C-alpha positions as a Python dict, from the first residue, in 0.01 Angstrom:
ca = {
    (1, 'L'): (0, 0, 0),
    (2, 'S'): (242, -90, 279),
    (3, 'G'): (4, -356, 408),
    (4, 'C'): (-24, -513, 64),
    (5, 'L'): (355, -513, 23),
    (6, 'F'): (413, -674, 362),
    (7, 'G'): (134, -923, 296),
    (8, 'A'): (285, -1021, -38),
    (9, 'L'): (630, -1063, 118),
    (10, 'A'): (479, -1273, 397),
    (11, 'A'): (309, -1503, 147),
    (12, 'V'): (626, -1536, -61),
    (13, 'F'): (850, -1630, 233),
    (14, 'I'): (594, -1868, 383),
    (15, 'L'): (549, -2047, 51),
    (16, 'L'): (927, -2065, 2),
    (17, 'S'): (966, -2213, 349),
    (18, 'F'): (682, -2457, 282),
    (19, 'G'): (774, -2559, -70),
    (20, 'T'): (1152, -2597, -48),
    (21, 'D'): (1298, -2905, 119),
    (22, 'Y'): (1589, -2753, 308),
    (23, 'W'): (1469, -2716, 666),
    (24, 'L'): (1736, -2957, 784),
    (25, 'L'): (2082, -3028, 645),
    (26, 'A'): (2281, -3324, 771),
    (27, 'S'): (2587, -3518, 665),
    (28, 'E'): (2711, -3854, 791),
    (29, 'S'): (3073, -3947, 732),
    (30, 'C'): (3260, -4267, 804),
    (31, 'T'): (3637, -4238, 832),
    (32, 'P'): (3789, -4575, 738),
    (33, 'N'): (4025, -4765, 964),
    (34, 'P'): (4399, -4728, 893),
    (35, 'D'): (4390, -5042, 679),
    (36, 'G'): (4126, -4875, 457),
    (37, 'S'): (3833, -5082, 582),
    (38, 'S'): (3524, -5003, 786),
    (39, 'L'): (3301, -5224, 995),
    (40, 'T'): (3052, -5262, 716),
    (41, 'D'): (2979, -5148, 367),
    (42, 'K'): (2670, -4971, 503),
    (43, 'S'): (2844, -4718, 725),
    (44, 'A'): (2762, -4351, 690),
    (45, 'G'): (2389, -4387, 729),
    (46, 'Q'): (2377, -4744, 592),
    (47, 'L'): (2358, -4598, 242),
    (48, 'G'): (2722, -4538, 149),
    (49, 'A'): (2969, -4797, 33),
    (50, 'E'): (3341, -4845, 93),
    (51, 'Q'): (3519, -4605, -138),
    (52, 'G'): (3880, -4711, -171),
    (53, 'G'): (3990, -4598, 175),
    (54, 'R'): (3859, -4244, 132),
    (55, 'D'): (3603, -4086, 360),
    (56, 'S'): (3254, -4184, 249),
    (57, 'T'): (2981, -3934, 321),
    (58, 'V'): (2604, -3947, 303),
    (59, 'S'): (2433, -3609, 294),
    (60, 'Y'): (2070, -3540, 370),
    (61, 'H'): (1826, -3255, 338),
    (62, 'E'): (1464, -3251, 446),
    (63, 'G'): (1160, -3028, 422),
    (64, 'F'): (785, -3065, 438),
    (65, 'F'): (751, -3290, 133),
    (66, 'W'): (1076, -3477, 73),
    (67, 'G'): (1384, -3606, 248),
    (68, 'C'): (1673, -3669, 10),
    (69, 'F'): (1990, -3873, 63),
    (70, 'S'): (2295, -3828, -155),
    (71, 'G'): (2643, -3972, -133),
    (72, 'G'): (2994, -3920, -255),
    (73, 'H'): (3333, -3793, -138),
    (74, 'T'): (3389, -3473, 55),
    (75, 'D'): (3753, -3523, 164),
    (76, 'G'): (3681, -3348, 493),
    (77, 'I'): (3501, -3047, 345),
    (78, 'E'): (3228, -2909, 568),
    (79, 'L'): (2884, -2895, 409),
    (80, 'D'): (2657, -2593, 450),
    (81, 'W'): (2338, -2478, 280),
    (82, 'A'): (2530, -2296, 7),
    (83, 'S'): (2722, -2610, -89),
    (84, 'W'): (2392, -2791, -141),
    (85, 'L'): (2300, -2545, -414),
    (86, 'T'): (2640, -2547, -587),
    (87, 'S'): (2776, -2899, -532),
    (88, 'S'): (2852, -3132, -820),
    (89, 'H'): (2649, -3443, -895),
    (90, 'P'): (2670, -3701, -613),
    (91, 'S'): (2751, -4065, -676),
    (92, 'F'): (2394, -4155, -579),
    (93, 'K'): (2075, -3978, -472),
    (94, 'Q'): (1749, -4106, -328),
    (95, 'C'): (1443, -3907, -218),
    (96, 'V'): (1157, -4037, -4),
    (97, 'P'): (842, -3868, 130),
    (98, 'A'): (950, -3681, 442),
    (99, 'Y'): (673, -3826, 660),
    (100, 'L'): (834, -4171, 619),
    (101, 'Y'): (1166, -4049, 759),
    (102, 'P'): (1091, -3774, 1008),
    (103, 'F'): (1414, -3610, 1128),
    (104, 'P'): (1682, -3731, 1000),
    (105, 'I'): (1829, -4057, 859),
    (106, 'L'): (1680, -4289, 1120),
    (107, 'A'): (1655, -4661, 1050),
    (108, 'S'): (1367, -4865, 1191),
    (109, 'N'): (1604, -5104, 1374),
    (110, 'E'): (1775, -4834, 1577),
    (111, 'T'): (1738, -4795, 1950),
    (112, 'A'): (1583, -4449, 1921),
    (113, 'E'): (1212, -4431, 1986),
    (114, 'Y'): (1043, -4378, 1651),
    (115, 'S'): (677, -4324, 1746),
    (116, 'P'): (731, -3999, 1943),
    (117, 'I'): (918, -3857, 1645),
    (118, 'L'): (624, -3937, 1419),
    (119, 'I'): (384, -3762, 1658),
    (120, 'Y'): (615, -3461, 1682),
    (121, 'K'): (648, -3440, 1305),
    (122, 'G'): (269, -3470, 1278),
    (123, 'F'): (211, -3157, 1487),
    (124, 'W'): (487, -2975, 1300),
    (125, 'S'): (324, -3060, 966),
    (126, 'I'): (-27, -2962, 1082),
    (127, 'F'): (93, -2624, 1208),
    (128, 'M'): (272, -2564, 879),
    (129, 'L'): (-40, -2645, 676),
    (130, 'I'): (-254, -2415, 892),
    (131, 'S'): (-5, -2132, 843),
    (132, 'V'): (2, -2174, 464),
    (133, 'A'): (-377, -2204, 436),
    (134, 'A'): (-434, -1899, 659),
    (135, 'V'): (-197, -1671, 466),
    (136, 'L'): (-347, -1772, 131),
    (137, 'L'): (-706, -1725, 252),
    (138, 'G'): (-614, -1397, 421),
    (139, 'G'): (-458, -1268, 101),
    (140, 'L'): (-769, -1364, -94),
    (141, 'L'): (-994, -1176, 149),
    (142, 'I'): (-775, -866, 129),
    (143, 'I'): (-785, -874, -252),
    (144, 'C'): (-1164, -907, -243),
    (145, 'G'): (-1204, -640, 25),
    (146, 'A'): (-992, -368, -138),
    (147, 'P'): (-1231, -275, -426),
    (148, 'F'): (-1532, -252, -194),
    (149, 'A'): (-1360, -87, 105),
    (150, 'S'): (-1506, -361, 325),
    (151, 'H'): (-1383, -325, 680),
    (152, 'R'): (-1505, -676, 762),
    (153, 'L'): (-1291, -833, 491),
    (154, 'Y'): (-988, -625, 592),
    (155, 'K'): (-1029, -731, 955),
    (156, 'A'): (-1086, -1096, 863),
    (157, 'G'): (-782, -1091, 634),
    (158, 'G'): (-569, -926, 900),
    (159, 'G'): (-681, -1183, 1156),
    (160, 'L'): (-587, -1467, 922),
    (161, 'F'): (-242, -1315, 867),
    (162, 'L'): (-194, -1304, 1243),
    (163, 'V'): (-306, -1668, 1271),
    (164, 'S'): (-65, -1765, 995),
    (165, 'G'): (224, -1586, 1163),
    (166, 'F'): (145, -1744, 1499),
    (167, 'F'): (136, -2100, 1365),
    (168, 'L'): (451, -2049, 1159),
    (169, 'L'): (619, -1920, 1474),
    (170, 'C'): (508, -2242, 1646),
    (171, 'V'): (663, -2438, 1358),
    (172, 'V'): (995, -2259, 1405),
    (173, 'V'): (991, -2307, 1784),
    (174, 'L'): (906, -2678, 1752),
    (175, 'F'): (1188, -2728, 1506),
    (176, 'I'): (1440, -2546, 1727),
    (177, 'L'): (1332, -2746, 2033),
    (178, 'W'): (1375, -3072, 1845),
    (179, 'F'): (1708, -2960, 1701),
    (180, 'Q'): (1852, -2852, 2037),
    (181, 'L'): (1689, -3080, 2294),
    (182, 'S'): (1603, -3410, 2131),
    (183, 'D'): (1816, -3712, 2225),
    (184, 'T'): (1727, -3885, 1896),
    (185, 'L'): (2043, -3766, 1723),
    (186, 'E'): (2265, -3877, 2012),
    (187, 'A'): (2108, -4223, 2005),
    (188, 'H'): (2158, -4238, 1628),
    (189, 'V'): (2528, -4151, 1660),
    (190, 'K'): (2583, -4413, 1932),
    (191, 'Y'): (2409, -4676, 1722),
    (192, 'Q'): (2626, -4603, 1419),
    (193, 'L'): (2947, -4602, 1627),
    (194, 'I'): (2869, -4942, 1775),
    (195, 'K'): (2716, -5119, 1478),
    (196, 'F'): (2878, -4979, 1168),
    (197, 'C'): (3168, -4736, 1190),
    (198, 'P'): (3400, -4643, 1481),
    (199, 'G'): (3496, -4328, 1290),
    (200, 'F'): (3136, -4218, 1238),
    (201, 'N'): (3059, -3846, 1247),
    (202, 'L'): (2725, -3664, 1214),
    (203, 'S'): (2694, -3291, 1148),
    (204, 'I'): (2361, -3110, 1121),
    (205, 'S'): (2258, -2751, 1058),
    (206, 'Y'): (1956, -2538, 979),
    (207, 'G'): (1878, -2508, 610),
    (208, 'L'): (1770, -2223, 387),
    (209, 'S'): (1400, -2311, 421),
    (210, 'F'): (1431, -2264, 797),
    (211, 'M'): (1586, -1920, 740),
    (212, 'F'): (1286, -1814, 534),
    (213, 'A'): (1039, -1897, 814),
    (214, 'P'): (1125, -1625, 1072),
    (215, 'I'): (1124, -1364, 794),
    (216, 'G'): (778, -1487, 694),
    (217, 'V'): (662, -1465, 1056),
    (218, 'F'): (777, -1103, 1084),
    (219, 'F'): (607, -986, 765),
    (220, 'C'): (294, -1190, 842),
    (221, 'L'): (243, -1037, 1186),
    (222, 'L'): (322, -689, 1058),
    (223, 'A'): (80, -723, 766),
    (224, 'G'): (-191, -862, 995),
    (225, 'L'): (-167, -566, 1232),
    (226, 'L'): (-171, -320, 942),
    (227, 'F'): (-479, -479, 786),
    (228, 'L'): (-662, -470, 1119),
    (229, 'L'): (-573, -102, 1150),
    (230, 'I'): (-689, -38, 792),
    (231, 'G'): (-1016, -218, 862),
    (232, 'R'): (-1077, -6, 1169),
    (233, 'T'): (-996, 313, 977),
    (234, 'V'): (-1232, 218, 694),
    (235, 'Q'): (-1507, 141, 945),
    (236, 'N'): (-1468, 477, 1119),
    (237, 'N'): (-1456, 681, 798),
    (238, 'Y'): (-1714, 513, 577),
    (239, 'H'): (-1962, 345, 810),
}
Protein backbone atom coordinates (compact mmCIF):
# COMPACT_ATOMS: atom_id res chain seq x y z
CA LEU A 1 0.00 0.00 0.00
CA SER A 2 2.83 2.40 0.86
CA GLY A 3 4.53 1.67 -2.45
CA CYS A 4 1.35 2.41 -4.38
CA LEU A 5 0.85 5.67 -2.47
CA PHE A 6 4.41 6.83 -3.08
CA GLY A 7 4.17 5.77 -6.72
CA ALA A 8 0.96 7.73 -7.19
CA LEU A 9 2.48 10.82 -5.56
CA ALA A 10 5.57 10.48 -7.75
CA ALA A 11 3.45 10.34 -10.90
CA VAL A 12 1.36 13.32 -9.81
CA PHE A 13 4.33 15.57 -9.05
CA ILE A 14 6.21 14.54 -12.20
CA LEU A 15 3.19 15.25 -14.38
CA LEU A 16 2.63 18.59 -12.63
CA SER A 17 6.26 19.52 -13.23
CA PHE A 18 6.00 18.39 -16.85
CA GLY A 19 2.63 19.88 -17.69
CA THR A 20 2.81 23.30 -16.03
CA ASP A 21 4.85 26.05 -17.65
CA TYR A 22 6.44 27.66 -14.61
CA TRP A 23 9.96 26.26 -14.45
CA LEU A 24 11.40 29.72 -14.95
CA LEU A 25 10.04 33.12 -13.94
CA ALA A 26 11.64 36.29 -15.24
CA SER A 27 10.78 39.96 -15.43
CA GLU A 28 12.46 42.70 -17.46
CA SER A 29 11.91 46.30 -16.45
CA CYS A 30 13.02 49.51 -18.08
CA THR A 31 13.17 52.57 -15.85
CA PRO A 32 12.66 55.66 -18.02
CA ASN A 33 15.10 58.55 -18.11
CA PRO A 34 14.25 61.58 -15.95
CA ASP A 35 12.57 63.24 -18.93
CA GLY A 36 10.21 60.23 -19.18
CA SER A 37 11.80 58.74 -22.28
CA SER A 38 13.78 55.58 -22.96
CA LEU A 39 16.22 54.72 -25.71
CA THR A 40 13.57 52.93 -27.69
CA ASP A 41 9.97 51.89 -27.55
CA LYS A 42 11.15 48.27 -27.49
CA SER A 43 12.96 48.33 -24.16
CA ALA A 44 12.13 45.74 -21.53
CA GLY A 45 12.66 42.73 -23.72
CA GLN A 46 11.79 44.54 -26.97
CA LEU A 47 8.13 43.80 -26.29
CA GLY A 48 7.04 46.65 -24.02
CA ALA A 49 6.19 50.16 -25.08
CA GLU A 50 6.75 53.56 -23.47
CA GLN A 51 4.09 53.95 -20.82
CA GLY A 52 3.82 57.60 -19.89
CA GLY A 53 7.07 57.78 -17.91
CA ARG A 54 6.19 54.85 -15.66
CA ASP A 55 8.29 51.73 -15.35
CA SER A 56 7.41 49.31 -18.13
CA THR A 57 7.85 45.65 -17.35
CA VAL A 58 7.78 42.51 -19.44
CA SER A 59 7.27 39.30 -17.47
CA TYR A 60 8.01 35.81 -18.68
CA HIS A 61 7.37 32.26 -17.58
CA GLU A 62 8.52 29.10 -19.29
CA GLY A 63 8.06 25.36 -19.01
CA PHE A 64 8.35 22.34 -21.25
CA PHE A 65 5.66 23.36 -23.72
CA TRP A 66 5.24 27.13 -23.70
CA GLY A 67 7.07 30.34 -22.96
CA CYS A 68 4.73 33.26 -22.30
CA PHE A 69 5.46 37.00 -22.31
CA SER A 70 3.16 39.48 -20.64
CA GLY A 71 3.49 43.19 -20.01
CA GLY A 72 2.12 45.98 -17.91
CA HIS A 73 3.02 48.16 -14.93
CA THR A 74 4.47 46.88 -11.68
CA ASP A 75 5.53 50.20 -10.07
CA GLY A 76 8.57 48.51 -8.55
CA ILE A 77 6.74 45.50 -7.13
CA GLU A 78 8.82 42.34 -7.09
CA LEU A 79 7.32 39.41 -8.96
CA ASP A 80 7.37 35.89 -7.53
CA TRP A 81 5.60 32.65 -8.44
CA ALA A 82 2.60 33.49 -6.26
CA SER A 83 2.03 36.79 -8.04
CA TRP A 84 1.84 34.94 -11.35
CA LEU A 85 -1.17 33.02 -10.10
CA THR A 86 -2.96 36.02 -8.58
CA SER A 87 -1.97 38.98 -10.79
CA SER A 88 -4.52 40.98 -12.72
CA HIS A 89 -4.78 40.89 -16.50
CA PRO A 90 -1.65 42.26 -18.21
CA SER A 91 -1.79 44.86 -20.95
CA PHE A 92 -0.61 42.23 -23.43
CA LYS A 93 0.28 38.54 -23.45
CA GLN A 94 1.96 36.34 -26.04
CA CYS A 95 2.86 32.64 -25.81
CA VAL A 96 5.22 30.76 -28.11
CA PRO A 97 6.40 27.13 -28.14
CA ALA A 98 9.20 26.93 -25.59
CA TYR A 99 11.63 25.21 -27.97
CA LEU A 100 11.66 28.38 -30.10
CA TYR A 101 12.79 30.52 -27.16
CA PRO A 102 14.90 28.32 -24.91
CA PHE A 103 15.78 30.18 -21.69
CA PRO A 104 14.62 33.16 -21.49
CA ILE A 105 13.63 36.17 -23.67
CA LEU A 106 16.57 35.97 -26.05
CA ALA A 107 16.40 37.71 -29.42
CA SER A 108 18.15 36.24 -32.46
CA ASN A 109 20.22 39.40 -33.00
CA GLU A 110 21.82 39.36 -29.57
CA THR A 111 25.47 38.66 -28.95
CA ALA A 112 24.75 35.56 -26.87
CA GLU A 113 25.46 32.26 -28.56
CA TYR A 114 22.11 30.71 -29.42
CA SER A 115 23.06 27.26 -30.74
CA PRO A 116 24.56 25.94 -27.46
CA ILE A 117 21.36 26.95 -25.68
CA LEU A 118 19.30 24.97 -28.17
CA ILE A 119 21.49 21.89 -27.63
CA TYR A 120 21.26 22.30 -23.86
CA LYS A 121 17.49 22.67 -24.00
CA GLY A 122 17.36 19.60 -26.25
CA PHE A 123 19.02 17.38 -23.64
CA TRP A 124 16.84 18.89 -20.91
CA SER A 125 13.69 18.10 -22.91
CA ILE A 126 14.79 14.54 -23.76
CA PHE A 127 15.55 13.75 -20.11
CA MET A 128 12.16 15.14 -19.10
CA LEU A 129 10.34 12.99 -21.67
CA ILE A 130 12.22 9.87 -20.56
CA SER A 131 11.28 10.56 -16.94
CA VAL A 132 7.58 11.02 -17.75
CA ALA A 133 7.44 7.95 -20.01
CA ALA A 134 9.25 5.78 -17.44
CA VAL A 135 6.96 6.72 -14.53
CA LEU A 136 3.82 6.13 -16.60
CA LEU A 137 5.04 2.76 -17.91
CA GLY A 138 6.24 1.77 -14.44
CA GLY A 139 2.86 2.60 -12.95
CA LEU A 140 1.13 0.53 -15.64
CA LEU A 141 3.34 -2.48 -14.90
CA ILE A 142 2.66 -2.21 -11.17
CA ILE A 143 -1.10 -2.06 -11.79
CA CYS A 144 -0.87 -5.13 -14.02
CA GLY A 145 1.43 -6.99 -11.63
CA ALA A 146 -0.61 -6.51 -8.44
CA PRO A 147 -3.53 -8.88 -9.27
CA PHE A 148 -1.19 -11.69 -10.33
CA ALA A 149 1.49 -11.22 -7.65
CA SER A 150 4.08 -11.17 -10.44
CA HIS A 151 7.52 -10.48 -9.04
CA ARG A 152 8.85 -9.75 -12.52
CA LEU A 153 6.33 -6.97 -13.10
CA TYR A 154 6.97 -5.51 -9.64
CA LYS A 155 10.71 -5.49 -10.27
CA ALA A 156 10.32 -4.05 -13.77
CA GLY A 157 7.98 -1.36 -12.45
CA GLY A 158 10.33 -0.53 -9.61
CA GLY A 159 13.24 -0.28 -12.02
CA LEU A 160 11.29 2.11 -14.24
CA PHE A 161 10.45 4.30 -11.24
CA LEU A 162 14.15 4.46 -10.40
CA VAL A 163 14.96 5.37 -14.02
CA SER A 164 12.30 8.07 -13.96
CA GLY A 165 13.64 9.53 -10.72
CA PHE A 166 17.21 9.50 -12.03
CA PHE A 167 16.37 11.33 -15.25
CA LEU A 168 14.18 13.86 -13.46
CA LEU A 169 17.08 14.48 -11.09
CA CYS A 170 19.26 15.11 -14.16
CA VAL A 171 16.63 17.58 -15.39
CA VAL A 172 16.77 19.47 -12.09
CA VAL A 173 20.59 19.50 -12.02
CA LEU A 174 20.81 20.71 -15.63
CA PHE A 175 18.36 23.50 -14.92
CA ILE A 176 20.24 24.61 -11.79
CA LEU A 177 23.57 24.56 -13.63
CA TRP A 178 22.15 26.70 -16.42
CA PHE A 179 20.49 29.04 -13.93
CA GLN A 180 23.63 29.54 -11.83
CA LEU A 181 26.53 29.20 -14.26
CA SER A 182 25.39 30.26 -17.72
CA ASP A 183 26.69 33.59 -19.04
CA THR A 184 23.69 33.89 -21.38
CA LEU A 185 21.74 36.07 -18.97
CA GLU A 186 24.69 38.38 -18.38
CA ALA A 187 25.13 38.84 -22.13
CA HIS A 188 21.41 39.53 -22.48
CA VAL A 189 21.52 42.23 -19.79
CA LYS A 190 24.56 43.92 -21.36
CA TYR A 191 22.88 43.90 -24.76
CA GLN A 192 19.73 45.53 -23.41
CA LEU A 193 21.71 48.16 -21.47
CA ILE A 194 23.66 49.18 -24.55
CA LYS A 195 21.00 48.93 -27.23
CA PHE A 196 17.69 49.75 -25.61
CA CYS A 197 17.51 50.96 -22.02
CA PRO A 198 20.20 52.31 -19.65
CA GLY A 199 17.85 51.60 -16.74
CA PHE A 200 17.28 47.98 -17.75
CA ASN A 201 16.87 45.40 -14.99
CA LEU A 202 16.38 41.62 -15.23
CA SER A 203 15.22 39.46 -12.33
CA ILE A 204 14.79 35.69 -12.56
CA SER A 205 13.70 32.99 -10.15
CA TYR A 206 12.70 29.34 -10.02
CA GLY A 207 9.02 28.70 -10.65
CA LEU A 208 6.45 26.42 -9.09
CA SER A 209 7.00 23.70 -11.71
CA PHE A 210 10.65 23.54 -10.66
CA MET A 211 9.58 23.11 -7.03
CA PHE A 212 7.47 20.10 -7.96
CA ALA A 213 10.41 18.27 -9.58
CA PRO A 214 12.57 17.47 -6.49
CA ILE A 215 9.46 16.26 -4.66
CA GLY A 216 8.73 13.99 -7.62
CA VAL A 217 12.31 12.70 -7.57
CA PHE A 218 12.06 11.80 -3.87
CA PHE A 219 8.78 9.90 -4.19
CA CYS A 220 9.90 8.24 -7.43
CA LEU A 221 13.11 6.84 -5.96
CA LEU A 222 11.34 5.79 -2.77
CA ALA A 223 8.56 4.04 -4.70
CA GLY A 224 11.08 2.33 -6.98
CA LEU A 225 13.02 0.88 -4.04
CA LEU A 226 9.81 -0.28 -2.36
CA PHE A 227 8.57 -2.01 -5.51
CA LEU A 228 11.89 -3.79 -5.95
CA LEU A 229 11.67 -4.95 -2.34
CA ILE A 230 8.06 -6.09 -2.86
CA GLY A 231 9.08 -7.98 -5.99
CA ARG A 232 11.86 -9.76 -4.12
CA THR A 233 9.49 -10.62 -1.26
CA VAL A 234 6.88 -12.00 -3.65
CA GLN A 235 9.54 -14.08 -5.40
CA ASN A 236 10.79 -15.57 -2.13
CA ASN A 237 7.33 -16.36 -0.76
CA TYR A 238 5.43 -17.59 -3.81
CA HIS A 239 8.04 -18.96 -6.21
